[in-house]
Amino acid sequence: MQESSLKIPILPAELITEILLKLPVKSLLQFRCASKSWLSLISTPEFIKAHLSMSANNKDYTHHRLIFVQHDYNVELKGRICTYLKDCTLSNVLDDSVIGAFDLDYPMKNPHKSVEIVGSVNGLICPTIEQEDLFLWNPSIRKFKKLPDFTAKLRLGYCIMYGIGYDEVHDDYKLVCVFRNSSYNISHYVEVNVYSLNSDSWTSINDFHSGEQLIRWGMFMNGKLHWASSTSHDFHSYCGWDISYIDLAHGKWGKMDTPCYGEGDFEFLPCLGVLGSDLSVFCNSRKTYTDVWVMKEYGVKESWTDVYHQLYC
């Protein structure tokens, strides 16, 4: 009797790539050991960018996760407040489920020191510990990098506003830190520093309008970091504001038109965001109304659209 042998089917390279692109990062890390050809494929910049794009545009949010900070009152440490990072899937949040939230065992973890997430882009997280140490951290592949010291010029009475984004022109991730006098005299900015992951170094940018203050963290889209900005001295309400942005490829600051509210003075707390693929503004006027505006066509003032309006009696 003739001995039969089983042959493993050889799939076309294009089909293998298509299958691997649909897998989660955890599986890809394991499959790198399957063969040298798979390791080579999964490690290429083209595959990494394609996988990132597919994951980001996944409509059922199976590859999306939320990371947040939890503050605990620790009795054993004499009532000291300890901070931890937790995460959960976005699908659990949309389903009103909190069961999936669990502690993150992040590399720079220290419950005795406060941790804050100051930005994220393309799955790359930027945490700061005690406003002293900055890190770039990729939780998917469990790698992190401590950034070179940036606090040498930080003195008592100053605070920092952050923003992180991707410079597609130079294929580089960049972090922007704006040092500002935290007193009510906001006419002087200390310095604007930009960190480049490619060069692992900081550079200074000096063309920022010194009379303005940035509000909250920078929102990244279209190759730029955007902040709501104002010259108001009232840190709780802003009447008259702009959108300031920095082009990460060229390191230049600019202005963008805000939504048109019509006539009259409006005092509210503006909050920039990204809704889908559009720049958005959340406006909460004190116990009067709430608006959500979306810029349907980037850079075109007339494309600002009021997609949500709630008037309070």
XYZ file of N, CA and C in Angstrom, residues 50-163:
342
model
N -0.181 49.843 7.839
C -1.432 49.287 7.322
C -2.272 48.693 8.449
N -1.630 48.007 9.383
C -2.346 47.415 10.522
C -2.926 48.498 11.420
N -2.154 49.552 11.634
C -2.634 50.673 12.447
C -3.857 51.324 11.811
N -3.805 51.515 10.492
C -4.921 52.133 9.783
C -6.177 51.272 9.863
N -6.039 49.971 9.689
C -7.191 49.076 9.768
C -7.778 49.046 11.172
N -6.918 49.041 12.186
C -7.399 49.007 13.571
C -8.123 50.299 13.929
N -7.568 51.431 13.483
C -8.165 52.730 13.808
C -9.519 52.900 13.154
N -9.714 52.298 11.991
C -10.964 52.450 11.256
C -11.919 51.285 11.467
N -11.636 50.449 12.464
C -12.512 49.342 12.778
C -13.837 49.857 13.334
N -14.937 49.540 12.666
C -16.238 50.127 13.011
C -16.862 49.537 14.269
N -16.477 48.322 14.658
C -17.064 47.746 15.870
C -16.189 47.985 17.105
N -15.109 48.758 16.937
C -14.248 49.200 18.045
C -13.625 48.036 18.822
N -13.415 46.889 18.171
C -12.839 45.752 18.881
C -11.375 45.984 19.244
N -10.691 46.876 18.529
C -9.270 47.132 18.810
C -9.066 48.450 19.566
N -10.151 49.081 20.024
C -10.046 50.358 20.720
C -10.157 50.134 22.230
N -9.264 50.796 22.959
C -9.295 50.702 24.418
C -9.189 52.093 25.021
N -9.732 52.222 26.241
C -9.652 53.476 26.986
C -8.731 53.273 28.184
N -7.806 54.201 28.376
C -6.921 54.195 29.541
C -7.251 55.407 30.395
N -7.433 55.183 31.686
C -7.795 56.282 32.577
C -7.076 56.138 33.913
N -7.054 57.233 34.671
C -6.363 57.277 35.961
C -7.374 57.076 37.078
N -7.023 56.239 38.037
C -7.867 56.036 39.212
C -7.098 56.466 40.453
N -7.761 57.239 41.317
C -7.164 57.697 42.574
C -7.789 56.921 43.733
N -6.952 56.277 44.542
C -7.426 55.479 45.669
C -6.910 56.055 46.990
N -7.776 55.998 48.003
C -7.408 56.402 49.361
C -6.853 55.177 50.067
N -5.540 55.158 50.322
C -4.861 53.992 50.871
C -4.680 54.134 52.391
N -5.419 53.301 53.134
C -5.363 53.361 54.606
C -4.009 52.893 55.117
N -3.452 51.854 54.489
C -2.175 51.304 54.946
C -1.042 52.313 54.797
N -1.177 53.239 53.882
C -0.154 54.273 53.680
C -0.561 55.583 54.351
N -1.260 55.466 55.474
C -1.670 56.608 56.287
C -2.541 57.599 55.493
N -3.426 57.017 54.717
C -4.396 57.845 54.015
C -3.878 58.530 52.768
N -2.707 58.147 52.320
C -2.153 58.783 51.128
C -2.957 58.401 49.891
N -3.138 59.386 48.999
C -3.829 59.124 47.747
C -2.857 58.488 46.759
N -3.186 57.294 46.282
C -2.358 56.598 45.310
C -3.059 56.608 43.955
N -2.286 56.638 42.900
C -2.858 56.685 41.562
C -2.435 55.458 40.761
N -3.367 54.967 39.943
C -3.126 53.803 39.119
C -3.726 54.059 37.734
N -3.187 53.362 36.748
C -3.768 53.383 35.413
C -4.622 52.140 35.225
N -5.803 52.344 34.657
C -6.688 51.229 34.328
C -7.086 51.344 32.870
N -7.528 50.222 32.315
C -8.037 50.288 30.956
C -9.197 49.342 30.770
N -9.969 49.602 29.721
C -11.090 48.751 29.359
C -11.349 48.920 27.870
N -12.055 47.990 27.296
C -12.365 48.099 25.879
C -13.431 49.162 25.662
N -13.351 49.830 24.532
C -14.348 50.845 24.209
C -15.725 50.224 24.038
N -15.777 48.999 23.557
C -17.065 48.332 23.390
C -17.757 48.129 24.735
N -16.982 47.875 25.809
C -17.583 47.752 27.138
C -18.192 49.066 27.598
N -17.501 50.173 27.282
C -18.020 51.483 27.671
C -19.317 51.786 26.925
N -19.337 51.475 25.627
C -20.533 51.722 24.824
C -21.692 50.836 25.272
N -21.372 49.674 25.850
C -22.417 48.772 26.339
C -22.749 49.006 27.805
N -22.212 50.113 28.383
C -22.440 50.446 29.794
C -21.942 49.351 30.728
N -20.856 48.699 30.348
C -20.285 47.654 31.176
C -18.973 48.130 31.783
N -18.802 47.940 33.087
C -17.552 48.330 33.759
C -16.771 47.107 34.218
N -17.275 45.926 33.878
C -16.625 44.695 34.344
C -15.247 44.537 33.713
N -15.113 45.046 32.476
C -13.863 44.844 31.752
C -12.722 45.732 32.170
N -12.925 46.680 33.086
C -11.850 47.575 33.507
C -10.904 46.849 34.464
N -9.604 46.950 34.234
C -8.652 46.280 35.110
C -7.376 47.104 35.202
N -6.574 46.792 36.215
C -5.330 47.522 36.451
C -4.332 47.248 35.339
N -3.615 48.301 34.964
C -2.534 48.173 33.996
C -1.208 48.033 34.735
N -0.451 47.040 34.360
C 0.861 46.856 34.957
C 1.895 47.562 34.086
N 1.840 48.886 34.104
C 2.718 49.661 33.234
C 4.132 49.731 33.814
N 5.146 49.834 32.970
C 6.542 49.716 33.414
C 6.968 50.761 34.431
N 6.433 51.997 34.289
C 6.863 53.059 35.196
C 5.956 53.184 36.424
N 5.251 52.115 36.743
C 4.241 52.143 37.803
C 4.857 52.411 39.165
N 4.276 53.368 39.881
C 4.674 53.677 41.249
C 3.462 54.298 41.950
N 2.736 53.504 42.760
C 1.509 54.009 43.386
C 1.732 55.173 44.337
N 2.985 55.400 44.746
C 3.274 56.504 45.664
C 3.459 57.831 44.927
N 3.469 57.775 43.592
C 3.628 59.003 42.812
C 2.460 59.151 41.846
N 2.054 60.391 41.630
C 0.922 60.644 40.750
C 1.318 60.444 39.300
N 0.404 59.874 38.526
C 0.624 59.652 37.106
C -0.492 60.341 36.335
N -0.153 60.886 35.188
C -1.131 61.573 34.365
C -0.834 61.280 32.902
N -1.894 60.990 32.138
C -1.768 60.802 30.695
C -1.939 62.163 30.036
N -0.906 62.654 29.361
C -0.965 64.000 28.781
C -1.187 63.979 27.274
N -1.341 62.785 26.700
C -1.616 62.712 25.274
C -1.433 61.305 24.739
N -1.998 61.062 23.552
C -1.825 59.782 22.882
C -2.048 59.970 21.390
N -1.396 59.136 20.604
C -1.569 59.159 19.151
C -1.131 57.807 18.597
N -1.960 57.232 17.726
C -1.638 55.962 17.068
C -1.247 54.865 18.046
N -1.914 54.831 19.197
C -1.622 53.799 20.185
C -0.410 54.071 21.044
N 0.274 55.193 20.809
C 1.434 55.583 21.608
C 0.965 56.517 22.719
N 1.232 56.147 23.978
C 0.747 56.877 25.147
C 1.879 57.703 25.750
N 1.540 58.914 26.215
C 2.539 59.771 26.864
C 2.125 60.036 28.307
N 2.648 59.269 29.275
C 2.378 59.540 30.689
C 3.486 60.395 31.304
N 3.125 61.148 32.330
C 4.110 61.904 33.104
C 3.967 61.509 34.566
N 5.090 61.372 35.248
C 5.108 61.003 36.662
C 5.505 62.232 37.472
N 4.583 62.690 38.323
C 4.841 63.837 39.206
C 5.269 65.081 38.430
N 4.856 65.212 37.171
C 5.258 66.346 36.328
C 6.780 66.486 36.263
N 7.481 65.381 36.481
C 8.945 65.415 36.458
C 9.515 64.554 35.332
N 8.975 63.356 35.182
C 9.485 62.427 34.171
C 8.428 62.189 33.105
N 8.856 62.226 31.845
C 7.979 61.969 30.715
C 8.378 60.663 30.041
N 7.361 59.916 29.570
C 7.617 58.641 28.903
C 6.806 58.562 27.615
N 7.302 57.814 26.664
C 6.514 57.346 25.531
C 6.350 55.850 25.726
N 5.112 55.391 25.661
C 4.811 54.021 26.042
C 3.838 53.413 25.044
N 4.195 52.232 24.522
C 3.314 51.482 23.644
C 2.823 50.257 24.402
N 1.627 50.315 25.000
C 1.153 49.185 25.814
C 0.898 47.922 25.004
N 0.672 48.052 23.695
C 0.387 46.876 22.870
C 1.595 45.956 22.764
N 2.787 46.546 22.653
C 4.003 45.735 22.528
C 4.841 45.780 23.812
N 4.302 46.465 24.834
C 4.919 46.505 26.165
C 6.329 47.084 26.149
N 6.486 48.145 25.405
C 7.768 48.853 25.371
C 7.554 50.311 25.763
N 8.560 50.882 26.406
C 8.464 52.291 26.787
C 9.842 52.940 26.695
N 9.840 54.246 26.683
C 11.074 55.021 26.596
C 10.953 56.246 27.477
N 11.922 56.449 28.353
C 11.961 57.665 29.172
C 12.584 58.771 28.347
N 11.897 59.907 28.277
C 12.395 61.014 27.468
C 13.529 61.740 28.182
N 14.426 62.359 27.413
C 15.490 63.157 28.037
C 14.899 64.226 28.938
N 15.645 64.610 29.959
C 15.166 65.568 30.949
C 14.702 66.859 30.291
N 13.525 67.334 30.721
C 12.973 68.561 30.155
C 12.615 69.568 31.249
N 12.939 69.257 32.501
C 12.491 70.091 33.610
C 13.563 71.042 34.119
N 14.692 71.130 33.435
C 15.790 71.965 33.944
C 15.370 73.422 34.091
N 14.488 73.890 33.191
C 14.078 75.285 33.248
C 12.743 75.474 33.972
N 12.191 74.374 34.485
C 10.919 74.453 35.187
C 11.146 74.928 36.613
N 10.498 76.035 36.952
C 10.657 76.610 38.285
C 9.291 76.756 38.942
N 9.280 77.006 40.232
C 8.046 77.181 40.967
C 7.223 78.309 40.349
N 5.928 78.059 40.128
C 5.067 79.081 39.550
C 4.822 78.902 38.075
N 5.338 77.804 37.486
C 5.140 77.550 36.067
C 4.406 76.226 35.869
N 3.607 76.163 34.822
C 2.925 74.921 34.482
C 3.186 74.598 33.020
N 2.795 73.418 32.597
C 3.095 72.949 31.252
C 1.813 72.472 30.582
N 1.645 72.854 29.317
C 0.588 72.308 28.481
C 1.241 71.405 27.437
N 0.614 70.249 27.187
C 1.221 69.243 26.332
C 0.404 69.006 25.062
N 1.052 68.347 24.113
C 0.385 67.844 22.921
C 1.321 66.862 22.235
